[in-house]
Amino acid sequence: MTDLDQLKTDALTQIENAPDAAALEALRIEFLGKQGSISGLMKTLGKMAPEERQVQGPLLNGLRSATADAIAARKEAFENEELEARLASETLDLTLPAPDVPQGSVHPVSQVMDELAEIFADLGFSVATGPEIEDDWHNFTALNMAETHPARAMHDTFYFLQDRADQTLDNAPNTRMLLRTHTSPVQIRSLVEHGAPIRIIAPGRVYRSDSDATHTPMFHQVEGLVIDRAIHLGHLKWTLETFLKAFFEREDIVLRLRPSYFPFTEPSVEVDVGWQDVDGRRVLGGDGDAPGHGWMELLGSGMVNRRVIAFAGLDPDEWQGFAFGVGVDRLAMLKYGMDDLRAFFDGDRRWLSHYGFSPFDQPTLSAGVGARA
Ligand code: DAH
């Protein structure tokens, strides 16, 4: 055997026996590194006589590539081993039993919003959203509440300071930013973006500087909007009746429409729902005028004011429709029997596990929008 053959056999044996990737890397440097033994041999080629180089050149090149190939193959083997080991250690045993106590639940507000989306989707409504940080124009002006409109005072608005340093409010009308006080600005945004005809509900968070057992600084509303060519109050009443019957899952829901005032609707109606006394509890359903019955104010609505339609860029002589707004938390309290709104946002796990829903309890019209697992 020539020296080169011997060298090759030695190198390949050592590579084959390298215990791990680090040892292999050390061998690579030993043979093929800048100062490596094989690299050193390669350098001698330059000094050889041409005839000798013709013989030695292919031999040395063969040695170098055989060594490099062996190192690469061994390296790949180490990598595969490592991957196999990782896959083996990271196995997930899907046969493990679920925890005894369910972890987490769907908040009643989320559940009710899903119920609303389900009910209104069946009536051809889609779900629209808008920003919670809103500008004055969308929140007020375009809803027919000009700068000096007294209705603005009722909203206890959180305004943003113009800039943190000077601590002053931006008083430029329309560009001043605020936390939206209602979901009604989504009416404007949806009309501007999609035009008419349109049928949407817009559920979401709203903010007012107010706090007691029935008011929290953040709460939830759902806005409804229908604009088309010949929509009238009858459509509004039928839609609300159909919605409330489906939501409360009772056929005997009776509505009373009372004349009211909102700047963004004309005429405006306040909607009351009949309730009856059942063992000292007020249960929705039945004619509120019957003995032992009463009316509960539930939501605001009306025919969209012509000025609002014009603000949204549509011709009020061509388009008309209705809108309504209702508190989602209030709907949840009435349906599921909570009495303190503040508990909704305390994050108390006892409350959440009592009033929360299973994620599997998806509201569907066929299975009942409020079915509890
Ligand atoms: N935006 C009103 C509020 O927050 C609720 C409301 C009343 C919305 C009447 C409407 C409506 O769309 O027509 O108090």
Tab-separated table of C-alpha atoms and ligand atoms in Angstrom:
chain	number	residue	atom	x	y	z
A	1	MET	CA	0.000	0.000	0.000
A	2	THR	CA	1.336	3.468	-0.814
A	3	ASP	CA	1.567	6.186	1.793
A	4	LEU	CA	-1.420	7.898	0.275
A	5	ASP	CA	-3.529	4.761	0.453
A	6	GLN	CA	-2.521	4.359	4.067
A	7	LEU	CA	-3.415	7.992	4.790
A	8	LYS	CA	-6.800	7.577	3.147
A	9	THR	CA	-7.623	4.401	5.091
A	10	ASP	CA	-6.627	6.089	8.348
A	11	ALA	CA	-8.651	9.215	7.604
A	12	LEU	CA	-11.774	7.294	6.614
A	13	THR	CA	-11.529	5.049	9.683
A	14	GLN	CA	-11.174	8.017	11.996
A	15	ILE	CA	-14.120	9.777	10.334
A	16	GLU	CA	-16.207	6.632	10.590
A	17	ASN	CA	-15.379	6.343	14.295
A	18	ALA	CA	-15.917	10.018	15.185
A	19	PRO	CA	-18.175	9.885	18.257
A	20	ASP	CA	-20.028	13.152	17.652
A	21	ALA	CA	-20.324	16.236	15.485
A	22	ALA	CA	-17.664	18.131	17.422
A	23	ALA	CA	-15.095	15.346	16.950
A	24	LEU	CA	-15.965	15.216	13.274
A	25	GLU	CA	-15.401	18.939	12.924
A	26	ALA	CA	-12.007	18.554	14.611
A	27	LEU	CA	-11.109	15.878	12.033
A	28	ARG	CA	-12.236	18.108	9.185
A	29	ILE	CA	-9.869	20.814	10.416
A	30	GLU	CA	-7.100	18.267	10.927
A	31	PHE	CA	-7.340	16.979	7.333
A	32	LEU	CA	-8.871	19.714	5.249
A	33	GLY	CA	-8.388	22.937	7.225
A	34	LYS	CA	-5.939	25.585	6.011
A	35	GLN	CA	-3.145	23.949	8.017
A	36	GLY	CA	-4.580	20.453	7.553
A	37	SER	CA	-2.507	17.453	6.544
A	38	ILE	CA	-4.244	16.842	3.223
A	39	SER	CA	-4.236	20.562	2.451
A	40	GLY	CA	-0.467	20.478	3.112
A	41	LEU	CA	-0.029	17.656	0.604
A	42	MET	CA	-2.025	19.581	-1.973
A	43	LYS	CA	0.388	22.482	-1.617
A	44	THR	CA	3.333	20.237	-2.576
A	45	LEU	CA	1.809	19.775	-6.046
A	46	GLY	CA	3.034	23.218	-7.075
A	47	LYS	CA	6.657	22.307	-6.508
A	48	MET	CA	6.525	18.998	-8.382
A	49	ALA	CA	7.910	18.351	-11.807
A	50	PRO	CA	5.083	18.238	-14.373
A	51	GLU	CA	5.384	14.467	-14.920
A	52	GLU	CA	5.195	13.770	-11.220
A	53	ARG	CA	2.301	16.186	-10.825
A	54	GLN	CA	0.395	14.308	-13.531
A	55	VAL	CA	0.590	11.178	-11.442
A	56	GLN	CA	0.226	12.694	-7.982
A	57	GLY	CA	-2.433	15.301	-8.872
A	58	PRO	CA	-5.323	12.847	-9.440
A	59	LEU	CA	-4.241	10.757	-6.436
A	60	LEU	CA	-4.199	13.714	-4.073
A	61	ASN	CA	-7.444	15.112	-5.434
A	62	GLY	CA	-9.007	11.685	-4.978
A	63	LEU	CA	-7.797	11.611	-1.390
A	64	ARG	CA	-9.167	15.058	-0.691
A	65	SER	CA	-12.608	14.415	-2.181
A	66	ALA	CA	-12.942	10.980	-0.583
A	67	THR	CA	-12.204	12.579	2.800
A	68	ALA	CA	-14.569	15.479	2.189
A	69	ASP	CA	-17.350	13.113	1.036
A	70	ALA	CA	-16.906	10.892	4.085
A	71	ILE	CA	-17.071	13.900	6.402
A	72	ALA	CA	-20.219	15.193	4.679
A	73	ALA	CA	-21.904	11.793	4.878
A	74	ARG	CA	-21.029	11.392	8.550
A	75	LYS	CA	-22.239	14.929	9.269
A	76	GLU	CA	-25.566	14.216	7.646
A	77	ALA	CA	-25.867	11.027	9.685
A	78	PHE	CA	-25.275	13.017	12.898
A	79	GLU	CA	-27.908	15.571	11.871
A	80	ASN	CA	-30.426	12.853	11.127
A	81	GLU	CA	-29.735	11.211	14.454
A	82	GLU	CA	-30.240	14.512	16.224
A	83	LEU	CA	-33.526	15.115	14.399
A	84	GLU	CA	-34.743	11.615	15.200
A	85	ALA	CA	-33.867	12.135	18.851
A	86	ARG	CA	-35.707	15.464	18.920
A	87	LEU	CA	-38.775	14.049	17.249
A	88	ALA	CA	-38.757	11.150	19.699
A	89	SER	CA	-38.475	13.426	22.730
A	90	GLU	CA	-41.119	15.878	21.475
A	91	THR	CA	-43.896	13.394	20.877
A	92	LEU	CA	-47.325	14.510	21.962
A	93	ASP	CA	-49.433	11.843	23.571
A	94	LEU	CA	-52.888	12.560	22.208
A	95	THR	CA	-54.345	9.766	24.288
A	96	LEU	CA	-53.838	11.793	27.480
A	97	PRO	CA	-57.200	12.522	29.144
A	98	ALA	CA	-58.553	16.109	29.113
A	99	PRO	CA	-58.105	18.033	32.391
A	100	ASP	CA	-60.848	17.334	34.965
A	101	VAL	CA	-61.699	20.994	35.264
A	102	PRO	CA	-62.250	22.793	31.948
A	103	GLN	CA	-59.736	25.601	31.560
A	104	GLY	CA	-61.238	28.902	30.458
A	105	SER	CA	-64.603	29.663	28.914
A	106	VAL	CA	-66.236	31.903	26.351
A	107	HIS	CA	-67.309	35.192	27.947
A	108	PRO	CA	-71.077	35.831	27.848
A	109	VAL	CA	-70.468	39.034	25.869
A	110	SER	CA	-68.621	37.080	23.175
A	111	GLN	CA	-71.289	34.404	23.219
A	112	VAL	CA	-74.079	36.975	22.819
A	113	MET	CA	-72.226	38.708	19.985
A	114	ASP	CA	-71.957	35.341	18.227
A	115	GLU	CA	-75.658	34.775	18.800
A	116	LEU	CA	-76.438	38.190	17.302
A	117	ALA	CA	-74.265	37.519	14.255
A	118	GLU	CA	-76.019	34.176	13.761
A	119	ILE	CA	-79.531	35.618	14.051
A	120	PHE	CA	-78.867	38.590	11.789
A	121	ALA	CA	-76.906	36.600	9.222
A	122	ASP	CA	-80.089	34.601	8.721
A	123	LEU	CA	-81.877	37.883	7.915
A	124	GLY	CA	-79.235	38.826	5.331
A	125	PHE	CA	-77.126	41.149	7.517
A	126	SER	CA	-73.359	41.117	7.507
A	127	VAL	CA	-71.120	42.082	10.409
A	128	ALA	CA	-69.296	45.426	10.097
A	129	THR	CA	-66.627	46.923	12.326
A	130	GLY	CA	-65.069	50.329	12.908
A	131	PRO	CA	-62.275	51.804	15.031
A	132	GLU	CA	-62.664	52.272	18.784
A	133	ILE	CA	-60.423	55.339	18.553
A	134	GLU	CA	-62.690	57.467	16.428
A	135	ASP	CA	-62.731	61.039	15.203
A	136	ASP	CA	-65.251	63.625	16.214
A	137	TRP	CA	-66.764	63.801	12.736
A	138	HIS	CA	-67.747	60.122	12.537
A	139	ASN	CA	-68.807	59.882	16.178
A	140	PHE	CA	-70.865	63.065	16.263
A	141	THR	CA	-71.016	65.485	13.360
A	142	ALA	CA	-71.943	62.999	10.627
A	143	LEU	CA	-74.602	61.623	12.968
A	144	ASN	CA	-76.233	65.027	12.966
A	145	MET	CA	-74.689	66.191	16.218
A	146	ALA	CA	-72.972	69.439	15.329
A	147	GLU	CA	-70.355	71.022	17.609
A	148	THR	CA	-72.944	72.748	19.745
A	149	HIS	CA	-75.538	69.980	19.767
A	150	PRO	CA	-76.831	69.399	23.313
A	151	ALA	CA	-76.991	65.612	22.754
A	152	ARG	CA	-73.199	65.555	22.812
A	153	ALA	CA	-73.273	66.421	26.496
A	154	MET	CA	-75.076	63.153	27.248
A	155	HIS	CA	-72.203	61.073	25.959
A	156	ASP	CA	-69.562	61.757	28.666
A	157	THR	CA	-66.893	61.439	26.052
A	158	PHE	CA	-63.256	60.477	26.626
A	159	TYR	CA	-61.266	62.825	24.399
A	160	PHE	CA	-57.606	62.453	23.507
A	161	LEU	CA	-55.214	65.227	24.367
A	162	GLN	CA	-53.829	66.899	21.299
A	163	ASP	CA	-50.318	66.158	22.367
A	164	ARG	CA	-49.103	64.723	25.637
A	165	ALA	CA	-46.715	67.553	26.336
A	166	ASP	CA	-49.045	70.513	26.318
A	167	GLN	CA	-51.983	68.627	27.885
A	168	THR	CA	-54.553	70.522	25.852
A	169	LEU	CA	-57.451	69.164	23.909
A	170	ASP	CA	-57.404	69.411	20.165
A	171	ASN	CA	-60.305	71.739	19.633
A	172	ALA	CA	-60.315	71.587	15.866
A	173	PRO	CA	-63.812	70.322	15.138
A	174	ASN	CA	-63.955	67.008	13.252
A	175	THR	CA	-60.301	66.015	13.605
A	176	ARG	CA	-60.362	65.773	17.388
A	177	MET	CA	-59.910	62.138	18.414
A	178	LEU	CA	-61.967	60.319	21.028
A	179	LEU	CA	-62.985	56.883	22.234
A	180	ARG	CA	-66.190	56.161	20.365
A	181	THR	CA	-69.202	56.658	22.624
A	182	HIS	CA	-71.461	54.411	20.563
A	183	THR	CA	-71.328	52.019	17.607
A	184	SER	CA	-73.331	54.436	15.428
A	185	PRO	CA	-70.208	55.826	13.667
A	186	VAL	CA	-69.940	52.415	11.978
A	187	GLN	CA	-73.146	53.367	10.122
A	188	ILE	CA	-71.298	56.252	8.517
A	189	ARG	CA	-68.132	54.278	7.781
A	190	SER	CA	-70.064	51.393	6.223
A	191	LEU	CA	-72.210	53.660	4.039
A	192	VAL	CA	-69.203	55.666	2.884
A	193	GLU	CA	-67.304	52.484	2.075
A	194	HIS	CA	-70.026	50.271	0.586
A	195	GLY	CA	-72.878	52.639	-0.338
A	196	ALA	CA	-76.457	51.423	-0.516
A	197	PRO	CA	-78.367	49.140	-0.374
A	198	ILE	CA	-76.840	47.811	2.832
A	199	ARG	CA	-77.782	45.579	5.781
A	200	ILE	CA	-75.278	45.430	8.621
A	201	ILE	CA	-74.914	44.905	12.310
A	202	ALA	CA	-71.893	46.398	14.052
A	203	PRO	CA	-71.119	44.913	17.449
A	204	GLY	CA	-68.246	46.297	19.499
A	205	ARG	CA	-66.798	48.146	22.461
A	206	VAL	CA	-67.828	51.686	23.324
A	207	TYR	CA	-66.610	54.059	26.044
A	208	ARG	CA	-68.159	56.644	28.328
A	209	SER	CA	-66.916	58.294	31.472
A	210	ASP	CA	-69.501	56.698	33.734
A	211	SER	CA	-69.352	54.041	36.442
A	212	ASP	CA	-71.880	52.363	38.752
A	213	ALA	CA	-73.710	49.012	39.019
A	214	THR	CA	-75.247	49.406	35.581
A	215	HIS	CA	-72.565	51.542	33.899
A	216	THR	CA	-68.923	50.776	33.210
A	217	PRO	CA	-66.504	53.092	31.366
A	218	MET	CA	-66.271	50.439	28.632
A	219	PHE	CA	-69.289	48.485	27.513
A	220	HIS	CA	-70.663	46.856	24.384
A	221	GLN	CA	-73.262	47.842	21.847
A	222	VAL	CA	-74.583	46.450	18.637
A	223	GLU	CA	-75.713	48.786	15.921
A	224	GLY	CA	-78.082	47.758	13.151
A	225	LEU	CA	-78.493	49.554	9.836
A	226	VAL	CA	-80.677	48.865	6.821
A	227	ILE	CA	-80.688	51.286	3.882
A	228	ASP	CA	-82.573	50.597	0.687
A	229	ARG	CA	-85.125	52.302	-1.539
A	230	ALA	CA	-88.415	51.692	0.259
A	231	ILE	CA	-87.612	50.701	3.828
A	232	HIS	CA	-90.186	51.871	6.391
A	233	LEU	CA	-90.968	51.639	10.110
A	234	GLY	CA	-92.848	48.377	9.546
A	235	HIS	CA	-89.612	46.728	8.443
A	236	LEU	CA	-87.925	48.042	11.589
A	237	LYS	CA	-90.610	46.641	13.857
A	238	TRP	CA	-90.660	43.239	12.122
A	239	THR	CA	-86.858	43.007	12.203
A	240	LEU	CA	-86.634	43.852	15.901
A	241	GLU	CA	-89.460	41.460	16.752
A	242	THR	CA	-87.885	38.641	14.767
A	243	PHE	CA	-84.493	39.344	16.329
A	244	LEU	CA	-85.767	39.492	19.920
A	245	LYS	CA	-87.898	36.343	19.554
A	246	ALA	CA	-84.908	34.439	18.202
A	247	PHE	CA	-82.551	35.900	20.807
A	248	PHE	CA	-84.728	35.277	23.869
A	249	GLU	CA	-86.027	32.059	22.328
A	250	ARG	CA	-89.654	32.870	23.056
A	251	GLU	CA	-92.528	33.456	20.703
A	252	ASP	CA	-94.440	35.681	23.145
A	253	ILE	CA	-92.074	38.679	22.973
A	254	VAL	CA	-94.227	41.804	22.585
A	255	LEU	CA	-92.797	45.180	21.570
A	256	ARG	CA	-94.032	48.669	22.277
A	257	LEU	CA	-92.678	51.479	20.146
A	258	ARG	CA	-92.638	54.887	21.834
A	259	PRO	CA	-91.876	58.191	20.100
A	260	SER	CA	-88.471	59.420	21.180
A	261	TYR	CA	-85.600	61.582	19.999
A	262	PHE	CA	-82.163	60.782	18.617
A	263	PRO	CA	-80.334	63.284	16.422
A	264	PHE	CA	-79.497	60.573	13.862
A	265	THR	CA	-83.029	59.250	13.373
A	266	GLU	CA	-86.284	60.923	12.344
A	267	PRO	CA	-88.724	59.774	13.516
A	268	SER	CA	-87.051	58.107	16.498
A	269	VAL	CA	-88.570	55.318	18.526
A	270	GLU	CA	-87.667	53.842	21.848
A	271	VAL	CA	-88.486	50.131	21.978
A	272	ASP	CA	-89.877	48.549	25.140
A	273	VAL	CA	-90.333	44.813	25.686
A	274	GLY	CA	-93.166	43.352	27.748
A	275	TRP	CA	-92.252	41.398	30.893
A	276	GLN	CA	-94.149	39.362	33.453
A	277	ASP	CA	-93.561	38.551	37.061
A	278	VAL	CA	-92.549	34.918	37.599
A	279	ASP	CA	-91.851	34.076	41.254
A	280	GLY	CA	-90.667	37.598	41.947
A	281	ARG	CA	-88.458	37.690	38.845
A	282	ARG	CA	-89.072	39.774	35.766
A	283	VAL	CA	-89.208	37.431	32.805
A	284	LEU	CA	-89.458	38.847	29.297
A	285	GLY	CA	-92.534	37.930	27.306
A	286	GLY	CA	-96.218	38.729	27.168
A	287	ASP	CA	-98.175	41.942	26.850
A	288	GLY	CA	-96.698	44.498	29.228
A	289	ASP	CA	-100.128	46.098	29.751
A	290	ALA	CA	-101.647	42.940	31.310
A	291	PRO	CA	-102.072	42.873	35.103
A	292	GLY	CA	-98.816	41.926	36.833
A	293	HIS	CA	-96.901	42.719	33.644
A	294	GLY	CA	-94.820	45.727	32.671
A	295	TRP	CA	-92.632	47.309	30.010
A	296	MET	CA	-88.865	47.464	29.990
A	297	GLU	CA	-86.982	49.944	27.839
A	298	LEU	CA	-84.566	47.975	25.683
A	299	LEU	CA	-83.246	49.856	22.701
A	300	GLY	CA	-83.184	52.998	20.604
A	301	SER	CA	-84.035	53.104	16.938
A	302	GLY	CA	-85.695	55.011	14.162
A	303	MET	CA	-85.661	55.936	10.514
A	304	VAL	CA	-82.197	57.199	9.581
A	305	ASN	CA	-82.219	60.993	9.458
A	306	ARG	CA	-81.956	62.429	5.916
A	307	ARG	CA	-79.027	64.522	7.054
A	308	VAL	CA	-77.108	61.391	8.123
A	309	ILE	CA	-77.690	59.797	4.715
A	310	ALA	CA	-76.410	62.972	3.072
A	311	PHE	CA	-73.380	63.138	5.411
A	312	ALA	CA	-72.550	59.581	4.311
A	313	GLY	CA	-72.533	60.752	0.698
A	314	LEU	CA	-75.848	59.274	-0.459
A	315	ASP	CA	-78.913	60.972	-1.914
A	316	PRO	CA	-81.641	61.019	0.785
A	317	ASP	CA	-84.294	61.333	-1.926
A	318	GLU	CA	-83.249	57.946	-3.255
A	319	TRP	CA	-82.257	56.040	-0.115
A	320	GLN	CA	-83.911	55.555	3.239
A	321	GLY	CA	-83.837	53.028	6.014
A	322	PHE	CA	-83.766	52.294	9.702
A	323	ALA	CA	-81.143	51.964	12.426
A	324	PHE	CA	-81.098	50.695	15.964
A	325	GLY	CA	-78.646	50.493	18.826
A	326	VAL	CA	-78.747	48.201	21.833
A	327	GLY	CA	-76.456	47.331	24.734
A	328	VAL	CA	-74.915	43.880	24.319
A	329	ASP	CA	-74.066	43.554	28.019
A	330	ARG	CA	-77.664	44.445	28.830
A	331	LEU	CA	-78.922	41.743	26.445
A	332	ALA	CA	-76.603	39.222	28.096
A	333	MET	CA	-77.780	40.222	31.597
A	334	LEU	CA	-81.424	39.862	30.617
A	335	LYS	CA	-80.937	36.516	28.907
A	336	TYR	CA	-78.525	34.852	31.309
A	337	GLY	CA	-79.596	36.472	34.575
A	338	MET	CA	-76.595	38.466	35.811
A	339	ASP	CA	-77.409	41.583	37.794
A	340	ASP	CA	-74.143	43.493	38.179
A	341	LEU	CA	-72.518	44.786	35.026
A	342	ARG	CA	-69.189	45.432	36.757
A	343	ALA	CA	-68.669	41.685	37.272
A	344	PHE	CA	-68.492	41.337	33.472
A	345	PHE	CA	-65.098	42.999	33.486
A	346	ASP	CA	-63.602	41.860	36.799
A	347	GLY	CA	-62.009	38.740	35.325
A	348	ASP	CA	-63.072	36.704	38.387
A	349	ARG	CA	-62.608	33.052	37.458
A	350	ARG	CA	-65.546	31.932	39.616
A	351	TRP	CA	-67.866	34.275	37.729
A	352	LEU	CA	-66.360	33.292	34.399
A	353	SER	CA	-66.694	29.585	35.056
A	354	HIS	CA	-70.287	30.040	36.211
A	355	TYR	CA	-71.502	32.333	33.428
A	356	GLY	CA	-69.027	31.407	30.689
A	357	PHE	CA	-69.750	29.075	27.798
A	358	SER	CA	-68.020	26.044	26.436
A	359	PRO	CA	-66.134	26.799	23.213
A	360	PHE	CA	-68.076	23.895	21.723
A	361	ASP	CA	-71.337	25.702	22.393
A	362	GLN	CA	-71.457	27.537	19.087
A	363	PRO	CA	-74.734	29.369	18.613
A	364	THR	CA	-76.685	28.085	15.619
A	365	LEU	CA	-80.288	28.726	14.694
A	366	SER	CA	-81.027	25.051	14.238
A	367	ALA	CA	-79.589	23.998	17.603
A	368	GLY	CA	-80.843	27.060	19.474
A	369	VAL	CA	-78.818	30.252	19.687
A	370	GLY	CA	-78.548	30.073	23.448
A	371	ALA	CA	-78.184	26.323	24.008
A	372	ARG	CA	-75.998	25.515	26.988
A	373	ALA	CA	-73.782	22.466	26.845
B	1	DAH	N1	-76.256	55.472	19.527
B	1	DAH	C1	-77.287	55.440	20.550
B	1	DAH	C2	-76.625	55.432	21.909
B	1	DAH	O1	-75.540	54.999	22.047
B	1	DAH	C3	-78.151	54.233	20.393
B	1	DAH	C4	-78.970	54.303	19.171
B	1	DAH	C5	-80.222	54.876	19.215
B	1	DAH	C6	-78.484	53.842	17.963
B	1	DAH	C7	-80.990	54.973	18.078
B	1	DAH	C8	-79.247	53.926	16.809
B	1	DAH	C9	-80.533	54.497	16.899
B	1	DAH	O2	-78.837	53.476	15.632
B	1	DAH	O3	-81.260	54.566	15.786
B	1	DAH	O4	-77.227	55.870	22.856
